[in-house]
């Protein structure tokens, strides 16, 4: 009997130990993106991985293989290996099937079609007359201390002579201790979302950021999470994705019904979707569709790339309205499938991989979590708000809420690390002067350096061109330390080659702080390039150098007294209105014939109106002015200039009309395509100084190597200086920029292909005597490649000139230039 029990125990132990649970995950070999609902066959049983590619399997016989299959991939078999606790199955794409489209089943395709058609009755913005709600948003960067090893590692390093030294690395230990006490970073805000027939408006009611006395406006303007899942594009932490239930969704995604579930007592289809191209890093996830109303009642989204983003959207069913209304949005970010850093809120944060079973170091255990929770929801009540074109309003009162205000929003009472995070980072910010550095960075980005009550103009310190030689100067503008209502700007410069002094002074008065409206008077005595195309509303960003004037020799001296008003009074516009009297003296061999008179210098009295309209951009109204928070295209600039003869000594009567349209198409892959259409029309007696030379940037020298200079931003690189002039012209530029190409460590050029064309005519060419030039009736064409930021901001561009104005000698049609992109790090 005793032997029987021993034998029975042995058999039971053998049976128990012969079975074990094996967990794993199936991913794409090239992209490491998990493969959802892949087929798994083991021991004559078939089941599927879940939507994250994960699975769990009971192993009974080690001799039998586990078979993995999925449409578009080669089948793969796996035999058990002793000691393996986690399986990471990498499946290889079948190239012969990649280009074949995977079509949805008829049933699920019909459901998705009904969801798209049902937007008018299910999307709150379309189904409801009005609504408003308050929203609490909490962004947290943290790490789980339990996932960090406290082990102090030893690191062996070799010296130049091969001698080994042993050092202790306590990074993990210190990071674990830090993360046990506090989070890495956090910020909160409460905003009011309102909707009526004019659109949607957001008002920030309260906000605070760890380390800052006042939250950054740039953060408050970030569209961190899409509020409506019915839009054609979804924005999740700045990543734009095509919505699977958009008008194009069925062309881009394949759908599969998994099962039906019950949510709040209502039956819902659980549908998985993924890109039709299985190896692409696009949006994928689960949609829960109300079986009766065809509305979204829950959604999981996942994005794979540099960062792996997981998003959960839940909805609450409002019976009285028959509508699913947003309930909560939760987003988690971890490190993606490569070793690059992810920039969040201006800081570089390292996140760990989302794949299980792969150990990472301490800093890779970080994660970012964003939670957005609506409350105080009001449906179909009167909703009124001012200026609907302004997307976000940030009143001054929202910046100074006491700590007691935030107690109502502390949902997690167990989070003892929250308050120490604010205290610690506030102290850190004060000690290293983070806010001052950001303030200084903004100033430098716009070309100024603050010194007490004056912001010194960095653009005026040193310049160079062929006519003036080196030009040294000093300039600046008074800042708000002196006055918020008044400012005085100006500069003084001396050029060594022409031995002349140039200067400007511009006093200004603030008419309206909210619309950034200033009225100014100005006097200038300086030089300007002939034929230059300038838009008064164009943003003048700081350049460490301005490459084009370096090689220019044809300037004119101008002495101008002007009065002008600048404003953002009209929504989504910058406007400029000016009256000016100018004395002009060409500094080259030139005579202008008009009204039976020969002019070598002349006077103009002009009226100018300019406007830039950004119809699709989004703006924020703050106590300090109006900010463009989300730049969208197209951007349209229009300018009208009128010179009046015989008024205040003016010699000529002419009219100039200028128009520029800039459009940019960002692709979800990170590439961009941009187009620029620009034209000008000059009517009347217009001297050559005020006509159009269309931004040439090429030296008239014998060999290509002698013509190597710095490339301009949108200039014609193969067009020689003063080669063409026009009184009517139109130019078009198309440019496609690819993602950075990694050639070597820290060498990642940004490659662009560019094509430019210009066509124009010259009215009254007999009026211009002295300077030889050609006209553009036949059309000028050039194309090229830009490799920018190859190393430390420097790059190379190469352009080729062709078409009717192509030159007989091949080398004369080529232009090799140096480019430079200044990265200030903010």
Coordinates of C-alpha atoms in Angstrom, one line a residue, residues 2-441:
X2 CA 2.9 2.3 0.9
X3 CA 4.4 1.7 -2.6
X4 CA 1.1 2.5 -4.2
X5 CA 0.9 6.0 -2.6
X6 CA 4.6 6.6 -3.5
X7 CA 3.8 5.7 -7.1
X8 CA 0.7 7.8 -7.2
X9 CA 2.5 10.9 -5.8
X10 CA 5.2 10.4 -8.4
X11 CA 2.7 10.3 -11.2
X12 CA 0.9 13.4 -9.9
X13 CA 4.1 15.3 -9.6
X14 CA 5.1 14.2 -13.1
X15 CA 1.8 15.4 -14.4
X16 CA 2.0 18.7 -12.6
X17 CA 5.5 19.5 -13.7
X18 CA 4.9 18.4 -17.2
X19 CA 2.4 21.2 -17.7
X20 CA 3.4 24.8 -17.4
X21 CA 1.9 28.1 -18.5
X22 CA 3.9 30.0 -21.1
X23 CA 3.3 33.6 -21.8
X24 CA 4.5 35.5 -24.9
X25 CA 4.0 38.2 -27.4
X26 CA 4.0 38.2 -31.2
X27 CA 5.6 41.2 -33.0
X28 CA 6.6 42.3 -36.5
X29 CA 10.3 41.5 -37.1
X30 CA 11.1 44.9 -38.7
X31 CA 8.9 47.3 -36.7
X32 CA 8.5 45.5 -33.4
X33 CA 4.8 46.4 -33.6
X34 CA 2.6 43.7 -31.9
X35 CA 0.5 41.5 -34.2
X36 CA -3.0 41.4 -33.0
X37 CA -5.2 38.3 -33.1
X38 CA -2.6 36.1 -34.8
X39 CA -3.5 32.4 -35.1
X40 CA -1.7 30.1 -32.7
X41 CA -1.9 26.3 -33.1
X42 CA -0.7 23.9 -30.4
X43 CA -1.5 20.3 -29.8
X44 CA -4.4 20.4 -32.3
X45 CA -6.0 23.4 -30.6
X46 CA -6.2 26.8 -32.3
X47 CA -6.6 30.2 -30.5
X48 CA -5.6 33.8 -31.0
X49 CA -3.3 36.4 -29.5
X50 CA -5.1 39.4 -28.0
X51 CA -5.1 42.9 -29.5
X52 CA -1.6 43.6 -28.0
X53 CA -0.2 40.4 -29.6
X54 CA 0.0 38.7 -26.2
X55 CA -1.0 35.1 -25.4
X56 CA -0.9 32.5 -22.7
X57 CA -0.5 28.8 -23.5
X58 CA -0.5 25.6 -21.4
X59 CA 2.6 23.5 -22.4
X60 CA 2.0 19.8 -22.1
X61 CA 4.6 18.2 -24.4
X62 CA 7.9 19.9 -25.1
X63 CA 8.3 17.9 -28.3
X64 CA 5.3 19.5 -30.0
X65 CA 5.8 22.8 -31.8
X66 CA 3.8 25.9 -31.4
X67 CA 2.7 27.2 -34.8
X68 CA 2.1 30.9 -35.5
X69 CA 0.4 32.3 -38.6
X70 CA -1.1 35.6 -39.7
X71 CA -2.2 36.9 -43.1
X72 CA 0.7 38.8 -44.8
X73 CA 3.4 37.0 -42.8
X74 CA 5.4 33.8 -43.2
X75 CA 4.2 31.0 -40.8
X76 CA 6.6 30.4 -37.9
X77 CA 7.0 27.3 -35.6
X78 CA 8.6 27.3 -32.2
X79 CA 9.9 24.4 -30.1
X80 CA 10.2 24.6 -26.4
X81 CA 13.6 25.6 -24.9
X82 CA 14.5 24.7 -21.4
X83 CA 14.5 27.7 -19.0
X84 CA 12.6 30.1 -21.3
X85 CA 9.8 31.9 -19.3
X86 CA 8.6 34.4 -21.9
X87 CA 8.3 33.9 -25.7
X88 CA 8.9 36.9 -28.0
X89 CA 7.9 35.7 -31.4
X90 CA 9.1 37.8 -34.3
X91 CA 7.2 37.2 -37.6
X92 CA 8.6 38.2 -41.0
X93 CA 6.5 40.0 -43.6
X94 CA 5.7 38.1 -46.8
X95 CA 6.7 40.7 -49.4
X96 CA 4.6 39.0 -52.0
X97 CA 1.5 39.9 -50.0
X98 CA 2.4 43.4 -48.7
X99 CA 1.0 45.3 -51.6
X100 CA -2.3 43.3 -51.6
X101 CA -5.1 45.1 -49.9
X102 CA -6.9 43.3 -47.0
X103 CA -10.6 43.9 -47.2
X104 CA -12.9 43.9 -44.2
X105 CA -15.7 41.4 -43.9
X106 CA -19.1 42.5 -45.1
X107 CA -20.7 42.6 -41.7
X108 CA -18.1 44.7 -39.9
X109 CA -17.7 46.9 -43.0
X110 CA -21.5 47.6 -42.9
X111 CA -21.2 48.5 -39.2
X112 CA -18.4 51.0 -39.7
X113 CA -20.3 52.5 -42.6
X114 CA -23.3 53.1 -40.3
X115 CA -21.0 54.7 -37.7
X116 CA -19.7 57.2 -40.3
X117 CA -23.2 57.9 -41.6
X118 CA -24.5 58.3 -38.0
X119 CA -22.2 61.1 -37.0
X120 CA -24.9 63.8 -37.3
X121 CA -27.0 62.1 -34.6
X122 CA -24.1 60.7 -32.4
X123 CA -21.4 63.4 -32.4
X124 CA -22.2 65.8 -29.6
X125 CA -21.1 68.8 -31.7
X126 CA -23.7 67.9 -34.3
X127 CA -26.4 66.3 -32.3
X128 CA -26.7 68.9 -29.6
X129 CA -27.6 72.5 -29.9
X130 CA -25.3 73.6 -27.1
X131 CA -23.3 72.0 -24.3
X132 CA -20.6 73.0 -21.8
X133 CA -18.6 71.2 -19.2
X134 CA -15.6 71.7 -17.0
X135 CA -12.6 69.4 -17.5
X136 CA -9.8 68.5 -15.1
X137 CA -6.5 67.5 -16.9
X138 CA -3.6 66.0 -15.0
X139 CA -0.3 65.3 -16.7
X140 CA 2.3 63.2 -14.9
X141 CA 5.8 62.0 -15.6
X142 CA 6.8 59.3 -13.2
X143 CA 8.2 55.9 -12.6
X144 CA 7.2 52.8 -10.6
X145 CA 9.9 52.4 -7.9
X146 CA 9.2 48.7 -7.7
X147 CA 10.3 48.2 -11.3
X148 CA 13.7 49.8 -10.7
X149 CA 16.6 47.7 -9.4
X150 CA 18.5 49.2 -6.4
X151 CA 21.6 47.3 -7.5
X152 CA 24.8 49.3 -7.7
X153 CA 26.6 48.1 -10.8
X154 CA 30.3 47.9 -11.5
X155 CA 31.6 49.4 -14.8
X156 CA 34.9 48.4 -16.2
X157 CA 36.6 51.1 -18.4
X158 CA 39.9 51.1 -20.3
X159 CA 42.3 54.0 -20.3
X160 CA 44.1 55.2 -23.4
X161 CA 47.0 52.9 -22.5
X162 CA 44.8 49.9 -22.0
X163 CA 44.8 50.0 -18.2
X164 CA 41.5 48.7 -16.7
X165 CA 39.7 50.7 -14.0
X166 CA 36.6 49.7 -12.1
X167 CA 34.0 52.3 -11.2
X168 CA 30.7 52.0 -9.3
X169 CA 27.5 53.1 -11.1
X170 CA 24.8 54.1 -8.6
X171 CA 22.4 55.6 -11.1
X172 CA 19.7 53.0 -10.6
X173 CA 20.0 53.2 -6.8
X174 CA 19.7 57.0 -6.7
X175 CA 16.8 57.0 -9.2
X176 CA 14.9 54.5 -7.2
X177 CA 15.3 56.5 -4.0
X178 CA 14.2 59.7 -5.9
X179 CA 11.1 58.0 -7.4
X180 CA 10.0 56.6 -4.1
X181 CA 9.6 60.2 -2.7
X182 CA 8.1 62.1 -5.6
X183 CA 7.1 62.1 -9.3
X184 CA 9.5 63.4 -11.9
X185 CA 7.1 66.1 -13.2
X186 CA 3.5 67.0 -13.1
X187 CA 1.1 69.8 -14.2
X188 CA -2.7 70.3 -13.8
X189 CA -5.3 72.5 -15.3
X190 CA -9.1 73.0 -15.1
X191 CA -10.8 74.4 -18.2
X192 CA -14.3 75.2 -19.4
X193 CA -15.3 73.7 -22.7
X194 CA -18.3 75.4 -24.4
X195 CA -20.1 74.7 -27.6
X196 CA -22.8 76.6 -29.5
X197 CA -23.5 77.4 -33.2
X198 CA -20.3 79.5 -33.4
X199 CA -18.1 76.5 -32.6
X200 CA -16.1 75.4 -29.5
X201 CA -14.3 77.6 -27.0
X202 CA -12.0 76.7 -24.2
X203 CA -11.4 78.9 -21.2
X204 CA -8.7 78.0 -18.7
X205 CA -10.1 78.4 -15.2
X206 CA -7.0 77.3 -13.2
X207 CA -3.6 75.9 -14.0
X208 CA -0.3 75.1 -12.2
X209 CA 3.0 73.6 -13.3
X210 CA 5.6 72.2 -11.0
X211 CA 8.6 74.5 -11.0
X212 CA 6.8 77.6 -12.4
X213 CA 5.1 80.5 -10.7
X214 CA 3.1 81.0 -13.8
X215 CA 2.3 78.1 -16.2
X216 CA 3.7 78.3 -19.7
X217 CA 1.3 79.6 -22.2
X218 CA 2.9 77.2 -24.7
X219 CA 1.8 74.3 -22.6
X220 CA -1.7 75.6 -22.1
X221 CA -2.0 75.8 -25.9
X222 CA -1.0 72.3 -26.6
X223 CA -3.7 70.0 -28.0
X224 CA -2.6 67.1 -25.8
X225 CA -5.7 65.1 -26.4
X226 CA -8.6 65.1 -29.0
X227 CA -11.9 65.9 -27.3
X228 CA -14.0 64.4 -30.1
X229 CA -13.4 61.0 -31.6
X230 CA -15.6 61.8 -34.6
X231 CA -13.2 64.2 -36.3
X232 CA -11.4 63.0 -39.4
X233 CA -8.0 63.3 -37.7
X234 CA -7.1 62.4 -34.1
X235 CA -4.5 64.3 -32.2
X236 CA -2.9 62.4 -29.3
X237 CA 0.0 64.1 -27.6
X238 CA 0.8 66.0 -30.7
X239 CA 0.7 62.9 -33.0
X240 CA -1.9 63.3 -35.8
X241 CA -3.5 60.1 -37.0
X242 CA -6.3 59.3 -39.5
X243 CA -9.4 58.4 -37.6
X244 CA -10.7 54.9 -38.4
X245 CA -14.3 56.2 -38.5
X246 CA -13.4 59.1 -40.7
X247 CA -14.5 59.5 -44.3
X248 CA -11.3 57.8 -45.4
X249 CA -11.2 55.2 -42.6
X250 CA -12.3 52.2 -44.6
X251 CA -9.7 52.9 -47.2
X252 CA -6.9 52.9 -44.7
X253 CA -7.8 50.3 -42.1
X254 CA -9.1 46.7 -41.9
X255 CA -11.7 45.9 -39.3
X256 CA -12.6 42.7 -37.5
X257 CA -15.5 41.9 -35.2
X258 CA -14.1 40.2 -32.1
X259 CA -17.3 39.7 -30.0
X260 CA -20.2 41.5 -28.4
X261 CA -20.1 43.0 -24.9
X262 CA -22.5 44.9 -22.6
X263 CA -21.7 48.5 -21.6
X264 CA -24.1 50.3 -19.2
X265 CA -26.8 47.7 -20.1
X266 CA -26.5 48.2 -23.8
X267 CA -25.1 45.7 -26.3
X268 CA -22.0 46.8 -28.2
X269 CA -19.8 45.3 -30.9
X270 CA -16.1 45.0 -30.0
X271 CA -14.2 45.7 -33.3
X272 CA -10.5 45.6 -33.8
X273 CA -8.9 47.7 -36.5
X274 CA -5.4 48.0 -37.9
X275 CA -3.7 49.6 -41.0
X276 CA -4.2 47.7 -44.2
X277 CA -0.4 47.8 -44.7
X278 CA 0.5 45.5 -41.9
X279 CA 4.1 46.8 -41.4
X280 CA 3.3 50.4 -41.0
X281 CA 3.5 52.3 -37.7
X282 CA 0.0 53.7 -37.6
X283 CA -3.0 53.8 -35.3
X284 CA -4.6 50.5 -34.3
X285 CA -7.0 49.5 -31.5
X286 CA -10.4 48.5 -30.4
X287 CA -13.7 50.3 -31.0
X288 CA -16.9 49.5 -29.0
X289 CA -19.9 50.4 -31.2
X290 CA -23.4 50.6 -29.7
X291 CA -25.4 47.9 -31.6
X292 CA -28.6 50.0 -31.6
X293 CA -27.4 53.6 -32.2
X294 CA -24.1 52.9 -34.0
X295 CA -22.3 55.3 -31.7
X296 CA -18.9 55.0 -30.1
X297 CA -19.2 54.0 -26.4
X298 CA -15.6 53.1 -25.7
X299 CA -12.3 53.1 -27.6
X300 CA -8.7 51.9 -27.1
X301 CA -6.0 53.4 -29.4
X302 CA -2.4 52.5 -29.7
X303 CA 0.4 54.2 -31.7
X304 CA 3.8 52.6 -32.1
X305 CA 7.0 54.6 -33.0
X306 CA 9.6 56.6 -31.1
X307 CA 7.0 56.6 -28.3
X308 CA 4.4 53.9 -27.8
X309 CA 1.1 55.7 -26.9
X310 CA -1.8 53.9 -25.4
X311 CA -5.1 55.9 -25.2
X312 CA -8.4 54.9 -23.5
X313 CA -11.6 56.8 -24.2
X314 CA -14.8 56.0 -22.2
X315 CA -18.3 57.5 -22.7
X316 CA -21.4 57.8 -20.5
X317 CA -24.8 57.1 -22.0
X318 CA -27.3 60.0 -21.4
X319 CA -30.7 58.4 -21.6
X320 CA -32.6 61.7 -21.8
X321 CA -30.6 62.7 -24.9
X322 CA -30.1 59.2 -26.3
X323 CA -26.3 60.1 -26.6
X324 CA -23.0 58.8 -25.6
X325 CA -21.1 61.7 -24.0
X326 CA -17.3 61.7 -23.3
X327 CA -16.6 60.5 -19.7
X328 CA -12.8 60.1 -19.4
X329 CA -9.7 60.1 -21.5
X330 CA -6.5 58.4 -20.3
X331 CA -3.2 58.3 -22.2
X332 CA 0.0 56.4 -21.3
X333 CA 3.3 56.9 -23.0
X334 CA 6.3 54.6 -22.8
X335 CA 9.5 54.4 -24.9
X336 CA 9.1 53.0 -28.4
X337 CA 11.1 50.7 -30.6
X338 CA 14.3 52.6 -30.8
X339 CA 17.0 54.2 -28.6
X340 CA 16.1 57.9 -29.3
X341 CA 14.9 60.2 -26.6
X342 CA 11.4 61.6 -26.6
X343 CA 11.0 65.4 -25.9
X344 CA 8.1 66.3 -23.6
X345 CA 7.5 69.9 -22.4
X346 CA 10.9 71.0 -23.4
X347 CA 12.7 68.4 -21.3
X348 CA 14.3 65.2 -22.7
X349 CA 12.7 62.2 -21.0
X350 CA 13.7 58.6 -21.7
X351 CA 10.9 56.0 -21.8
X352 CA 11.1 52.2 -21.7
X353 CA 9.9 49.8 -24.4
X354 CA 6.3 48.6 -24.3
X355 CA 7.3 45.0 -25.0
X356 CA 7.2 42.6 -22.1
X357 CA 10.1 40.5 -21.0
X358 CA 12.8 43.0 -21.9
X359 CA 14.7 44.6 -19.1
X360 CA 15.8 48.2 -19.3
X361 CA 17.8 50.5 -17.1
X362 CA 16.4 52.9 -14.5
X363 CA 15.7 55.9 -16.7
X364 CA 13.9 53.6 -19.2
X365 CA 11.2 52.8 -16.5
X366 CA 9.8 56.3 -16.9
X367 CA 6.3 56.8 -18.2
X368 CA 4.0 59.7 -19.0
X369 CA 0.4 59.6 -18.0
X370 CA -2.4 62.1 -19.0
X371 CA -5.9 61.9 -17.5
X372 CA -8.7 64.2 -18.7
X373 CA -12.0 64.0 -16.8
X374 CA -15.2 66.1 -17.7
X375 CA -17.5 67.2 -14.9
X376 CA -20.4 69.6 -14.4
X377 CA -21.9 68.7 -17.8
X378 CA -24.8 70.9 -19.0
X379 CA -26.7 69.9 -22.2
X380 CA -28.8 72.1 -24.4
X381 CA -28.7 75.2 -22.2
X382 CA -27.9 78.7 -23.2
X383 CA -24.2 79.0 -23.9
X384 CA -22.6 82.4 -24.7
X385 CA -19.0 83.3 -25.2
X386 CA -17.1 86.2 -26.8
X387 CA -14.9 86.1 -29.9
X388 CA -15.4 82.5 -31.1
X389 CA -12.4 82.8 -33.4
X390 CA -10.1 82.7 -30.4
X391 CA -9.8 79.0 -29.5
X392 CA -8.4 79.4 -26.0
X393 CA -8.7 82.2 -23.4
X394 CA -6.4 82.4 -20.4
X395 CA -7.5 85.0 -17.9
X396 CA -5.0 86.3 -15.4
X397 CA -7.0 84.9 -12.5
X398 CA -6.4 81.3 -13.7
X399 CA -2.7 81.6 -12.8
X400 CA -3.0 82.2 -9.1
X401 CA -5.4 79.7 -7.6
X402 CA -4.5 78.7 -3.9
X403 CA -3.6 75.1 -3.0
X404 CA -7.0 74.7 -1.4
X405 CA -8.6 75.0 -4.8
X406 CA -6.9 71.8 -6.0
X407 CA -7.9 69.6 -3.1
X408 CA -11.3 69.0 -4.8
X409 CA -9.5 67.4 -7.8
X410 CA -7.2 65.1 -5.8
X411 CA -9.0 61.9 -6.7
X412 CA -6.1 59.6 -5.6
X413 CA -5.7 60.2 -1.9
X414 CA -3.0 57.5 -1.8
X415 CA -0.7 59.4 -4.1
X416 CA 1.7 60.7 -1.4
X417 CA 4.3 61.7 -4.0
X418 CA 2.1 64.5 -5.6
X419 CA 2.7 67.4 -3.2
X420 CA 6.5 66.8 -2.7
X421 CA 6.8 67.0 -6.5
X422 CA 5.5 70.6 -6.5
X423 CA 7.6 71.6 -3.5
X424 CA 10.8 70.0 -4.8
X425 CA 10.5 71.2 -8.4
X426 CA 9.6 74.7 -7.3
X427 CA 12.8 74.8 -5.2
X428 CA 14.8 73.4 -8.2
X429 CA 13.3 75.9 -10.6
X430 CA 14.2 78.7 -8.2
X431 CA 17.8 77.5 -7.7
X432 CA 18.6 77.0 -11.4
X433 CA 16.4 79.9 -12.6
X434 CA 14.4 77.8 -15.1
X435 CA 11.8 80.5 -15.7
X436 CA 14.5 83.1 -16.3
X437 CA 16.2 80.8 -18.8
X438 CA 12.9 80.3 -20.7
X439 CA 12.3 84.0 -20.7
X440 CA 15.8 84.6 -22.0
X441 CA 15.3 81.8 -24.6

